[in-house]
mmCIF file of C-alpha atoms and ligand atoms in Angstrom:
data_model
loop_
_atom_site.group_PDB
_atom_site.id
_atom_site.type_symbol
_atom_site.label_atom_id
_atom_site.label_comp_id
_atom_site.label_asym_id
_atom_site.label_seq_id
_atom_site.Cartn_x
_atom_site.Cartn_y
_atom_site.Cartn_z
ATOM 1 C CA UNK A 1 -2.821 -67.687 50.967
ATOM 2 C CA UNK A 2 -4.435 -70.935 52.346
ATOM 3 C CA UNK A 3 -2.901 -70.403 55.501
ATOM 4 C CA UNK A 4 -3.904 -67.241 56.338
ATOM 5 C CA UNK A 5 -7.493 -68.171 55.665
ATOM 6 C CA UNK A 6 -7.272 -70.581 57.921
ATOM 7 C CA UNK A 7 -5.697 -68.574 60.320
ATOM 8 C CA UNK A 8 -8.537 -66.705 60.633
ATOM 9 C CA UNK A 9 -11.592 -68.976 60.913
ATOM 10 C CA UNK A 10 -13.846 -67.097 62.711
ATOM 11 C CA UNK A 11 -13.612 -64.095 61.236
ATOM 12 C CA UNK A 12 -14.007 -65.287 57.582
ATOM 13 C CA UNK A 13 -16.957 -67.033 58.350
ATOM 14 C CA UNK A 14 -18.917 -64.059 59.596
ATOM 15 C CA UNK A 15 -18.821 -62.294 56.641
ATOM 16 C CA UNK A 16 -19.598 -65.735 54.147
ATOM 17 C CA UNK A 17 -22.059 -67.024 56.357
ATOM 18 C CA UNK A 18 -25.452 -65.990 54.676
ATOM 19 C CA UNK A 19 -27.501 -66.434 57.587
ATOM 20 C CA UNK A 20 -25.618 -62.981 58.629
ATOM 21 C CA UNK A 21 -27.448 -61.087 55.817
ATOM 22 C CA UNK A 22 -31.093 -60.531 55.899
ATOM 23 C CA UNK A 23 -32.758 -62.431 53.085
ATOM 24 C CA UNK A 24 -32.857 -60.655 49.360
ATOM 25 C CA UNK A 25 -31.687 -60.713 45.856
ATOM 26 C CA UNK A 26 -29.194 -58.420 44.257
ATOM 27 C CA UNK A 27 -28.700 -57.938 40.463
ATOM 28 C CA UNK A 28 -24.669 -57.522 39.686
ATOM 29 C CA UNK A 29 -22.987 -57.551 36.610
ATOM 30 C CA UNK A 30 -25.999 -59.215 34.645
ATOM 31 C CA UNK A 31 -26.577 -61.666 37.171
ATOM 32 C CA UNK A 32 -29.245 -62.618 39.814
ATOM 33 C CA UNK A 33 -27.776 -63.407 43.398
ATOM 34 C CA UNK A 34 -28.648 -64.212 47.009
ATOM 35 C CA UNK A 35 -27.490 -60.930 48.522
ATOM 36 C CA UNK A 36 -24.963 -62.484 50.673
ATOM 37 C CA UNK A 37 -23.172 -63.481 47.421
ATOM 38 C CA UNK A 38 -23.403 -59.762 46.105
ATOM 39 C CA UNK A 39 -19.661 -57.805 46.088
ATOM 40 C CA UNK A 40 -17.432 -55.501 45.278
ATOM 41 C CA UNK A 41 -13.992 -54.727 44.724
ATOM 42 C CA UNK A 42 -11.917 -52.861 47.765
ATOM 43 C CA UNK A 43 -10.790 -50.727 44.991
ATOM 44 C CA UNK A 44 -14.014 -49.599 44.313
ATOM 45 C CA UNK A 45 -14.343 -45.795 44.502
ATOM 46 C CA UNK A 46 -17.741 -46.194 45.778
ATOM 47 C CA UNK A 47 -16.484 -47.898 48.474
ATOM 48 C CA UNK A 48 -12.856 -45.900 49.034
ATOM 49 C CA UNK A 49 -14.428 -42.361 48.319
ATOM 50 C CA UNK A 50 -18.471 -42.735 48.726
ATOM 51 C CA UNK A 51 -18.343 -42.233 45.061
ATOM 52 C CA UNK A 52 -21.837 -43.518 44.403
ATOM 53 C CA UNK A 53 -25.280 -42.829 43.758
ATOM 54 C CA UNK A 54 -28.610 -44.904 43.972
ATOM 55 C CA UNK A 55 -32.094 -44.528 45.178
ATOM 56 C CA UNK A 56 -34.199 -46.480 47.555
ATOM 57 C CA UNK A 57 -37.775 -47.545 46.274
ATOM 58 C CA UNK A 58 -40.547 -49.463 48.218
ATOM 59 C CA UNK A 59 -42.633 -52.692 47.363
ATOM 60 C CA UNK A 60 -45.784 -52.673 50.056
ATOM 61 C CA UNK A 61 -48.480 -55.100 49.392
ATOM 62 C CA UNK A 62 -46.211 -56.363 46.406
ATOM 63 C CA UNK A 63 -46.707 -53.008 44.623
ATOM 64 C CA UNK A 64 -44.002 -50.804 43.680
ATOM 65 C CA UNK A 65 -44.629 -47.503 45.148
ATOM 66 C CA UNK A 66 -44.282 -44.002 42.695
ATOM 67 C CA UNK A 67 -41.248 -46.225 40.883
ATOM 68 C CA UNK A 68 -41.064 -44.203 38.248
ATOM 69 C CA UNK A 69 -39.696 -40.950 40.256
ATOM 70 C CA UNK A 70 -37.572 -42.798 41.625
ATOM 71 C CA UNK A 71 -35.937 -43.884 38.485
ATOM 72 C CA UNK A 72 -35.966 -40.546 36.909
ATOM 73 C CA UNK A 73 -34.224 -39.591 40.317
ATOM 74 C CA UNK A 74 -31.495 -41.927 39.863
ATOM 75 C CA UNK A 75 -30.862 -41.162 36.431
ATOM 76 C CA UNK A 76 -30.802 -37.466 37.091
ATOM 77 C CA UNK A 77 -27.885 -38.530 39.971
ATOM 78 C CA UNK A 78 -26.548 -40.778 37.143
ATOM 79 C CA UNK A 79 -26.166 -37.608 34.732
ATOM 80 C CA UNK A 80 -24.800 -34.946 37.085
ATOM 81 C CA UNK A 81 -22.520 -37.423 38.557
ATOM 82 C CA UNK A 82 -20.966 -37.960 34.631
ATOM 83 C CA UNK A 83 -21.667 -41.467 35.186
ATOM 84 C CA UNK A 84 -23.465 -44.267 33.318
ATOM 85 C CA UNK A 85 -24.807 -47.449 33.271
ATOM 86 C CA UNK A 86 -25.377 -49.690 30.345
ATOM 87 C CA UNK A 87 -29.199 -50.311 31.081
ATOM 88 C CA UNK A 88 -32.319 -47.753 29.611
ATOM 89 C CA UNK A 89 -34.997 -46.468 32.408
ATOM 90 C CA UNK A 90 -37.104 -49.575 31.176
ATOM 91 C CA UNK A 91 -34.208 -52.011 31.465
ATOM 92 C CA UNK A 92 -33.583 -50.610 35.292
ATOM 93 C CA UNK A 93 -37.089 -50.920 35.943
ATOM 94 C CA UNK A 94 -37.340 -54.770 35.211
ATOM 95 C CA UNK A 95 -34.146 -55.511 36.790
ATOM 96 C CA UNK A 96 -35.734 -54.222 40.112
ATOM 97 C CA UNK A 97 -38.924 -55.822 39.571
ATOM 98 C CA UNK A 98 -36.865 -59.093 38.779
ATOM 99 C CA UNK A 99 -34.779 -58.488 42.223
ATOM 100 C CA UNK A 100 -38.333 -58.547 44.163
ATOM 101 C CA UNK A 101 -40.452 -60.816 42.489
ATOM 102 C CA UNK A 102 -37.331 -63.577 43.219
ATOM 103 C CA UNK A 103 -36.761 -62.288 46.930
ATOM 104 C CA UNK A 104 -40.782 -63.269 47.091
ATOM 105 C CA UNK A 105 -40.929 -60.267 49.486
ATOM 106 C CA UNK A 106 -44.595 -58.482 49.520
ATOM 107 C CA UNK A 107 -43.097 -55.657 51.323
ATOM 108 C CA UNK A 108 -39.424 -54.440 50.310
ATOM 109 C CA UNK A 109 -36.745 -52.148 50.166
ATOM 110 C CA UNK A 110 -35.315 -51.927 47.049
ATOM 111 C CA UNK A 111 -31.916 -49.523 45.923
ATOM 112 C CA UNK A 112 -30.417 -48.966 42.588
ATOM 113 C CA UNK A 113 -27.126 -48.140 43.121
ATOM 114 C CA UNK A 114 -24.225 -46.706 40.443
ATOM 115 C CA UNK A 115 -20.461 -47.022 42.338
ATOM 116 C CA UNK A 116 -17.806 -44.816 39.827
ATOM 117 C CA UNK A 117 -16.102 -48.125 39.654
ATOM 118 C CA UNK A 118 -12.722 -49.563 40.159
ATOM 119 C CA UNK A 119 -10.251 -48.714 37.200
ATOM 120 C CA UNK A 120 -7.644 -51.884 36.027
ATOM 121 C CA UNK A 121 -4.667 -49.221 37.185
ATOM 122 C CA UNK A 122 -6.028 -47.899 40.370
ATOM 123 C CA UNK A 123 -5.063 -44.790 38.531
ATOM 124 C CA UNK A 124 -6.425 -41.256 40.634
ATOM 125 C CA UNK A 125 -8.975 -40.206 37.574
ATOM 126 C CA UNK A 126 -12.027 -41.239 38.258
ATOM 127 C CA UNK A 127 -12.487 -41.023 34.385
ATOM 128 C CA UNK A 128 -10.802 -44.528 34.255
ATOM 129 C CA UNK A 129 -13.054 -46.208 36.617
ATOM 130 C CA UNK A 130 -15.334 -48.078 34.957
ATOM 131 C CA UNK A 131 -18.891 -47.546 36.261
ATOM 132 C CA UNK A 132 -20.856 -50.013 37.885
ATOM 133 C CA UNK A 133 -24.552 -50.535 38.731
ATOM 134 C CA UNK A 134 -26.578 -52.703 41.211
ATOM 135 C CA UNK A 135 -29.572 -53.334 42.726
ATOM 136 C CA UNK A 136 -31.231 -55.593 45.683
ATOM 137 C CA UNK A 137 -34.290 -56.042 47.335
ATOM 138 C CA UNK A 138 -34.399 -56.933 51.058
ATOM 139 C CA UNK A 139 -37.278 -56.931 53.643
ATOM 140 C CA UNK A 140 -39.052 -53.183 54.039
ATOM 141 C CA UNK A 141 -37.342 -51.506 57.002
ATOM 142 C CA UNK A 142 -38.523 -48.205 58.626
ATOM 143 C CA UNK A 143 -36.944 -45.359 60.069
ATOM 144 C CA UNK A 144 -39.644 -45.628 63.494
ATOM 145 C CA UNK A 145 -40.752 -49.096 64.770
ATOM 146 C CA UNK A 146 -43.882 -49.783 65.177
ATOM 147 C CA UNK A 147 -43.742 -48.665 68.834
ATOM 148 C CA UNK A 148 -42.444 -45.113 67.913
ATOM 149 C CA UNK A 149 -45.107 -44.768 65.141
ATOM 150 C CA UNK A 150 -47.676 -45.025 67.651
ATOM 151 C CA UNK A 151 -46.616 -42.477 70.469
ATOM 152 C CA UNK A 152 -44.165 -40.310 68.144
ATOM 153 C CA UNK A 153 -40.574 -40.360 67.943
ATOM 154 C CA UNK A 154 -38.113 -38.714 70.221
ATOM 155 C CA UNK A 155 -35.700 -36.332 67.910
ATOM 156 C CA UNK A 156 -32.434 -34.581 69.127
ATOM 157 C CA UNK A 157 -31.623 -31.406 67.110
ATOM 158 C CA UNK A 158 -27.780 -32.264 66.403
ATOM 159 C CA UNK A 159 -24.908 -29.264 66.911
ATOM 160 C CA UNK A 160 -23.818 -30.918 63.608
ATOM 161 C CA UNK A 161 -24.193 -29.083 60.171
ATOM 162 C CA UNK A 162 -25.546 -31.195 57.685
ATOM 163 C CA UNK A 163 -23.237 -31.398 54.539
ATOM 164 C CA UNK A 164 -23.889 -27.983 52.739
ATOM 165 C CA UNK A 165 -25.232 -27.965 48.878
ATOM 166 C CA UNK A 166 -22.318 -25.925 47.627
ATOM 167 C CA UNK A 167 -20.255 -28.842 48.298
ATOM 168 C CA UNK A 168 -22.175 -31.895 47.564
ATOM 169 C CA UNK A 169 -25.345 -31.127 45.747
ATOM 170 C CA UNK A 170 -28.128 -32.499 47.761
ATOM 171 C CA UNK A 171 -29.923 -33.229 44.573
ATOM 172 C CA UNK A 172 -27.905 -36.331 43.985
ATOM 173 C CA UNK A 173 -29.318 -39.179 46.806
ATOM 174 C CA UNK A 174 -24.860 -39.872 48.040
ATOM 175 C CA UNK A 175 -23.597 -42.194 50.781
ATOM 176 C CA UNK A 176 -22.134 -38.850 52.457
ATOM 177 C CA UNK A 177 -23.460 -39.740 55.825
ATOM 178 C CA UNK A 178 -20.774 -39.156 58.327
ATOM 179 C CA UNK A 179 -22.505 -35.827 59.718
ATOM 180 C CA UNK A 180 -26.309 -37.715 59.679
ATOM 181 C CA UNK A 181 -24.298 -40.750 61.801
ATOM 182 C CA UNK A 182 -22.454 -38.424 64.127
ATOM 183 C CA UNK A 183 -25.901 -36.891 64.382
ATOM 184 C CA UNK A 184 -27.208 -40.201 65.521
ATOM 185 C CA UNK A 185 -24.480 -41.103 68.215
ATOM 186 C CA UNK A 186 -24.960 -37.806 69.666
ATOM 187 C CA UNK A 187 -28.559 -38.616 69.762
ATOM 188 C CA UNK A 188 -28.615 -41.365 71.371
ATOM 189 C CA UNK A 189 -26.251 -40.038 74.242
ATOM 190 C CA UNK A 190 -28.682 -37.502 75.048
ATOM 191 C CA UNK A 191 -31.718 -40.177 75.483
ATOM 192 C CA UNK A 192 -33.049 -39.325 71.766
ATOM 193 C CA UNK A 193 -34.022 -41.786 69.318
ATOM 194 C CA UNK A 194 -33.124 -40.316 66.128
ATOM 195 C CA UNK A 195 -31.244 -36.942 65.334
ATOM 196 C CA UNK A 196 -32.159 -33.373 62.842
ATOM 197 C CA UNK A 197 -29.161 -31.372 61.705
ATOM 198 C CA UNK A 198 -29.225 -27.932 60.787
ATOM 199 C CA UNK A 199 -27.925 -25.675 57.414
ATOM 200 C CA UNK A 200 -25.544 -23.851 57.243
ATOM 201 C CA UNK A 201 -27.528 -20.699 58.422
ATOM 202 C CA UNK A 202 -28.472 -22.584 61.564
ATOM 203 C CA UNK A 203 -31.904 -23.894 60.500
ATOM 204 C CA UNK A 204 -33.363 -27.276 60.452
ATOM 205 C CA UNK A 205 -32.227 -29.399 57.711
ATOM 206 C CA UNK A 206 -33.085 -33.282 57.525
ATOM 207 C CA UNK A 207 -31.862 -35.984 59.417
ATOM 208 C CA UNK A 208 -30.218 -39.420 58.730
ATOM 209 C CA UNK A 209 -32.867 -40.993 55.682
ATOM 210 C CA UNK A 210 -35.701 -38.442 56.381
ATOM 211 C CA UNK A 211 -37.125 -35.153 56.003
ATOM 212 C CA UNK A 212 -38.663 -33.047 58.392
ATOM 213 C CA UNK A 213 -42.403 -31.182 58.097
ATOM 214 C CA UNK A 214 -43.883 -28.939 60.892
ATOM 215 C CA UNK A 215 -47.602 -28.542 61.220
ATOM 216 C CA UNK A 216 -48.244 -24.687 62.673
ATOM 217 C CA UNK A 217 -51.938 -23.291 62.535
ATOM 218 C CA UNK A 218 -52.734 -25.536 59.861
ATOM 219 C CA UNK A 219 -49.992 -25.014 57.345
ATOM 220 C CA UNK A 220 -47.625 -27.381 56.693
ATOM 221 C CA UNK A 221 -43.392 -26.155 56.248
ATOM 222 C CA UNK A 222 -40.318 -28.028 55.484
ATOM 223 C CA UNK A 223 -37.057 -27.142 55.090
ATOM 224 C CA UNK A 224 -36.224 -25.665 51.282
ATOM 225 C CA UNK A 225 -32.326 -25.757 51.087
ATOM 226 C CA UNK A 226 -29.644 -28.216 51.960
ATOM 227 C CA UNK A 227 -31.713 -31.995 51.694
ATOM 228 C CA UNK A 228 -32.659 -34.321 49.265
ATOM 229 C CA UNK A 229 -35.574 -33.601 47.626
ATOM 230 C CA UNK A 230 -37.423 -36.481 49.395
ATOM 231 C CA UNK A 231 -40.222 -38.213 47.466
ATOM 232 C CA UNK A 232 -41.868 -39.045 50.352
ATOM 233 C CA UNK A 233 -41.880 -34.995 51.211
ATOM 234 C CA UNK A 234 -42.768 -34.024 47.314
ATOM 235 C CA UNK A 235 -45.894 -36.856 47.979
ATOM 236 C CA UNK A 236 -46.869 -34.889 51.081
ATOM 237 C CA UNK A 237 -47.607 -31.635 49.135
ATOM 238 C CA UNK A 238 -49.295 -33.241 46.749
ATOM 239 C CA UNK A 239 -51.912 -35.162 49.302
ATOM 240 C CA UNK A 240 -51.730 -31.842 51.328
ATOM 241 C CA UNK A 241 -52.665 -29.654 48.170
ATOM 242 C CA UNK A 242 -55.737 -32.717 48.041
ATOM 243 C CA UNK A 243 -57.000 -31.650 51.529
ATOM 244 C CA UNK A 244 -56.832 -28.469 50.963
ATOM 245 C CA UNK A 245 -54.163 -28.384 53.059
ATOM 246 C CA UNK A 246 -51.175 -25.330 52.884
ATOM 247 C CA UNK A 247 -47.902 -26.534 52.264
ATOM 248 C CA UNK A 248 -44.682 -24.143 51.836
ATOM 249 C CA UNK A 249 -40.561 -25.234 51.568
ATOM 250 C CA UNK A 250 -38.973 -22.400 53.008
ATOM 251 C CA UNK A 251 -36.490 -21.236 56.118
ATOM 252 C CA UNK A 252 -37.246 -23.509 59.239
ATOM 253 C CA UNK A 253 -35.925 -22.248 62.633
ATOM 254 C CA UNK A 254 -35.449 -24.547 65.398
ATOM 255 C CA UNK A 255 -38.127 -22.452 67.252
ATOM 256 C CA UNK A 256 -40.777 -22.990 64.856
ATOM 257 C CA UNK A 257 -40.327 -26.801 64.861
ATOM 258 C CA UNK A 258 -40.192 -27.034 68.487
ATOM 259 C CA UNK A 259 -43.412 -24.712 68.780
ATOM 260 C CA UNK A 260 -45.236 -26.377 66.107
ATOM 261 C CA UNK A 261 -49.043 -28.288 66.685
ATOM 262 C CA UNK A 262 -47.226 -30.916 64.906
ATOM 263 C CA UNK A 263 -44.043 -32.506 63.500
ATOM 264 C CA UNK A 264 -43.360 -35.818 61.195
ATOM 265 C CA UNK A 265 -40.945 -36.933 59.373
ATOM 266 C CA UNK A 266 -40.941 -38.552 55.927
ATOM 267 C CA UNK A 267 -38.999 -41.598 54.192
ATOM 268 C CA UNK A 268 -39.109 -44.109 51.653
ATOM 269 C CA UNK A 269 -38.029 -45.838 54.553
ATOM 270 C CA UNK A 270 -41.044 -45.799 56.723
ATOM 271 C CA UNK A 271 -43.857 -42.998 54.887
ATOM 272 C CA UNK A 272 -44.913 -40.353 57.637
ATOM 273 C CA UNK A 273 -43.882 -40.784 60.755
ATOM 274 C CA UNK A 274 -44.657 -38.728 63.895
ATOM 275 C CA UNK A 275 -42.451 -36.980 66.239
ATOM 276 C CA UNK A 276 -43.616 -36.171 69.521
ATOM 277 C CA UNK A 277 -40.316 -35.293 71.668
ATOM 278 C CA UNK A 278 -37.786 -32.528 70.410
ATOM 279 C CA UNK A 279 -34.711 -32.200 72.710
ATOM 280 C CA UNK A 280 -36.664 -33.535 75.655
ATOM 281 C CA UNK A 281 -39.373 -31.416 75.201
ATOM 282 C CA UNK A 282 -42.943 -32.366 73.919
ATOM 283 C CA UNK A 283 -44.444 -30.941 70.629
ATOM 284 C CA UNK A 284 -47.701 -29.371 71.782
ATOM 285 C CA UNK A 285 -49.582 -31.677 73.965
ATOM 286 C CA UNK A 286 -46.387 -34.756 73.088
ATOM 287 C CA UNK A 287 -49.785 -36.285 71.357
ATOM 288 C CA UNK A 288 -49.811 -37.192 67.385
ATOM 289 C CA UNK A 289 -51.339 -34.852 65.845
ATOM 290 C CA UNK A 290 -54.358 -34.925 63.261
ATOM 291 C CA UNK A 291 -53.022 -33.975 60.182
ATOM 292 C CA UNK A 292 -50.049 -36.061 61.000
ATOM 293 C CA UNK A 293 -52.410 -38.771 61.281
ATOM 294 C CA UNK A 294 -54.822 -37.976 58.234
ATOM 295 C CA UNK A 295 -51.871 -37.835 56.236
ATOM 296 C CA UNK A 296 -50.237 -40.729 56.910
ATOM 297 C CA UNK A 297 -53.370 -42.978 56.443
ATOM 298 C CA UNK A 298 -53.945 -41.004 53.321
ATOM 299 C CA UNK A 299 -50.326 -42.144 52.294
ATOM 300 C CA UNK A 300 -50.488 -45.597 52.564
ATOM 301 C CA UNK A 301 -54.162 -45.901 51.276
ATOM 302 C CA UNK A 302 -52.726 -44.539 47.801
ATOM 303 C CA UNK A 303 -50.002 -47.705 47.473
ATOM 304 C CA UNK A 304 -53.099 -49.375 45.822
ATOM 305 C CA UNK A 305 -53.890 -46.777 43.423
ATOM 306 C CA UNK A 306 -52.495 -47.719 40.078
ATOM 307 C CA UNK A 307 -51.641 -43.989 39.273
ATOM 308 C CA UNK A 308 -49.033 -44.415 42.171
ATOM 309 C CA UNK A 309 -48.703 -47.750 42.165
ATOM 310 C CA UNK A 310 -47.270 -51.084 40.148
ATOM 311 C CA UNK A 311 -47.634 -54.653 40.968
ATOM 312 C CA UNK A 312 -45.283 -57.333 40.814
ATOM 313 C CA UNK A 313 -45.527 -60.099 39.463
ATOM 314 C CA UNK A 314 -44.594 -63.121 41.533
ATOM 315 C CA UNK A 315 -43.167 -66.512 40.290
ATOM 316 C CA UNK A 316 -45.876 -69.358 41.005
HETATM 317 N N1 PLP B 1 -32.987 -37.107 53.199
HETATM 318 C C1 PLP B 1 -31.998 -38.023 53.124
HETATM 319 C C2 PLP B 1 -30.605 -37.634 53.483
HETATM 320 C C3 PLP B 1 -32.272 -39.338 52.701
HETATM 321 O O1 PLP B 1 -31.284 -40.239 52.617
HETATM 322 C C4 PLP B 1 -33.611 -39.687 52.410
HETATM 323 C C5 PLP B 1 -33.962 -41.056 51.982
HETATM 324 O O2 PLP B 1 -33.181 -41.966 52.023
HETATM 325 C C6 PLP B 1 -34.609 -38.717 52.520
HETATM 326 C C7 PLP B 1 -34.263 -37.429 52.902
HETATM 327 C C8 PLP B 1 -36.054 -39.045 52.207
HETATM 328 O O3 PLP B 1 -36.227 -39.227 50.824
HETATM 329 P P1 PLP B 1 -37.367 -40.182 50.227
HETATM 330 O O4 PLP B 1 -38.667 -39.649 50.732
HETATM 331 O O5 PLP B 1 -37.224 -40.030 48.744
HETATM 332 O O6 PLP B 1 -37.099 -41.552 50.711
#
């Protein structure tokens, strides 16, 4: 085997080289690792199959942010999925807290993850695979820079269906994102900077990481079949029910988004984010809007409220 290492310099180097990862810690198989020391097996049927589910969490201001939905979100993947892991709610909970507090990040992005495993056969039933779980943290990343979260993002409603329920249960946070990256190519080759697909009865679904709100008269909608149940998007109810705010999950037509007084989107991966272009078109006056606004300070003041919120606890 030597040989054909060597053969290959450049290319092995890439992928050992740590400086080619961005700095973190991972937890696998019991252990504590720089992430560019974190992997798994080719034979893994998370990686062959996107046989996998996790969930993505947030430390901002080194305080976990509404961790334990998260967790129970995971777990409820863990359960329909028929898979486990050998580690309670607790247990899962410390490892994650472990992963950040020895990253030394303030502000992370932090995934539990459950692969269905690689099986000593490489038999075809995935009841031989022998599950396995990880985590990491790595610096917070955002769906919208900081640019775009100033003037609004520009949004491309894809052609593309997004995956339908009935044949991978949107409930369960999955790696299925070949439609959502599509999505995004065929964004960006219309001058967009991030991409909505629709359901299967042509209305607006979510996009890749996000879900989608529209503001109209003062009422708040987002789509009710077909996505993840987004924390981020269950979190805007609840600080829309706070100011009084209507907020409704039901049937949303491309129309009504691109007539709306408003539209953000909402992520673990970046909170509420505004969108002022749809399909080259602006949203109202292509300002951000006030509620969007309101909201989203709203949101990020409550990551130091303790009935949302957890600190870590940093070595030193
Ligand atoms: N929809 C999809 C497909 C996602 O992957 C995500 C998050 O990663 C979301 C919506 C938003 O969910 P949350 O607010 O829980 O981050």
């Amino acid at each position: 085997m030597d040989h054909i290492v060597s053969a290959l310099p450049a290319l092995e180097s890439r992928h050992i080289d740590p400086h080619s990862y961005p700095a973190g810690v991972a937890f696998l198989d019991g252990q504590y690792l720089p992430i560019s020391q974190a992997r798994i097996s080719v034979l893994d049927w998370g990686f062959l199959h996107s046989d996998a589910t996790y969930d993505t969490v947030h430390v901002w201001n080194g305080r976990f942010f509404r961790l334990d939905l998260h967790i129970q979100r995971f777990f409820s993947g863990l359960e329909r999925l028929r898979m486990s892991i050998p580690f309670t709610r607790e247990q899962v909970a410390e490892i994650l807290h472990n992963c950040v507090a020895l990253s030394g990040h303030r502000a992370a992005y932090v995934e539990m993850l459950c692969t269905r495993g690689a099986s000593p056969s490489f038999s075809r039933d995935p009841r031989d695979a022998i599950n396995r779980f990880m985590a990491f943290a790595v610096p917070f990343g955002s769906v919208a820079n900081a640019e775009q979260r100033e003037r609004g993002l520009h949004v491309a409603i894809s052609d593309r269906i997004r995956i339908p329920p009935a044949s991978v249960d949107p409930a369960i946070k999955n790696y299925h994102w070949l439609d959502l990256v599509r999505g995004l190519y065929d964004a960006y080759d219309r001058n967009a900077e991030t991409a909505l697909l629709l359901d299967f009865n042509g209305n607006v679904a979510e996009g890749p990481g996000f879900n989608v709100f529209a503001v109209e008269q003062g009422t708040l909608v987002t789509p009710a079949v077909g996505v993840l149940a987004g924390i981020t998007r269950r979190t805007v109810f609840e600080l829309s029910s706070e100011l009084g705010l209507d907020c409704k999950a039901v049937d949303v037509g491309v129309d009504t988004l691109k007539r709306a007084d408003e539209v953000f989107i909402t992520s673990t991966a970046g909170g509420i984010m505004p969108v002022t272009v749809v399909d080259g078109s602006p949203i109202a006056d292509g300002k951000v809007g006030p509620i969007t606004r309101r909201l989203e300070q709203l949101y990020w003041d409550r990551h130091e409220d303790p009935a949302w919120s957890t600190p870590v606890t940093y070595p030193g």
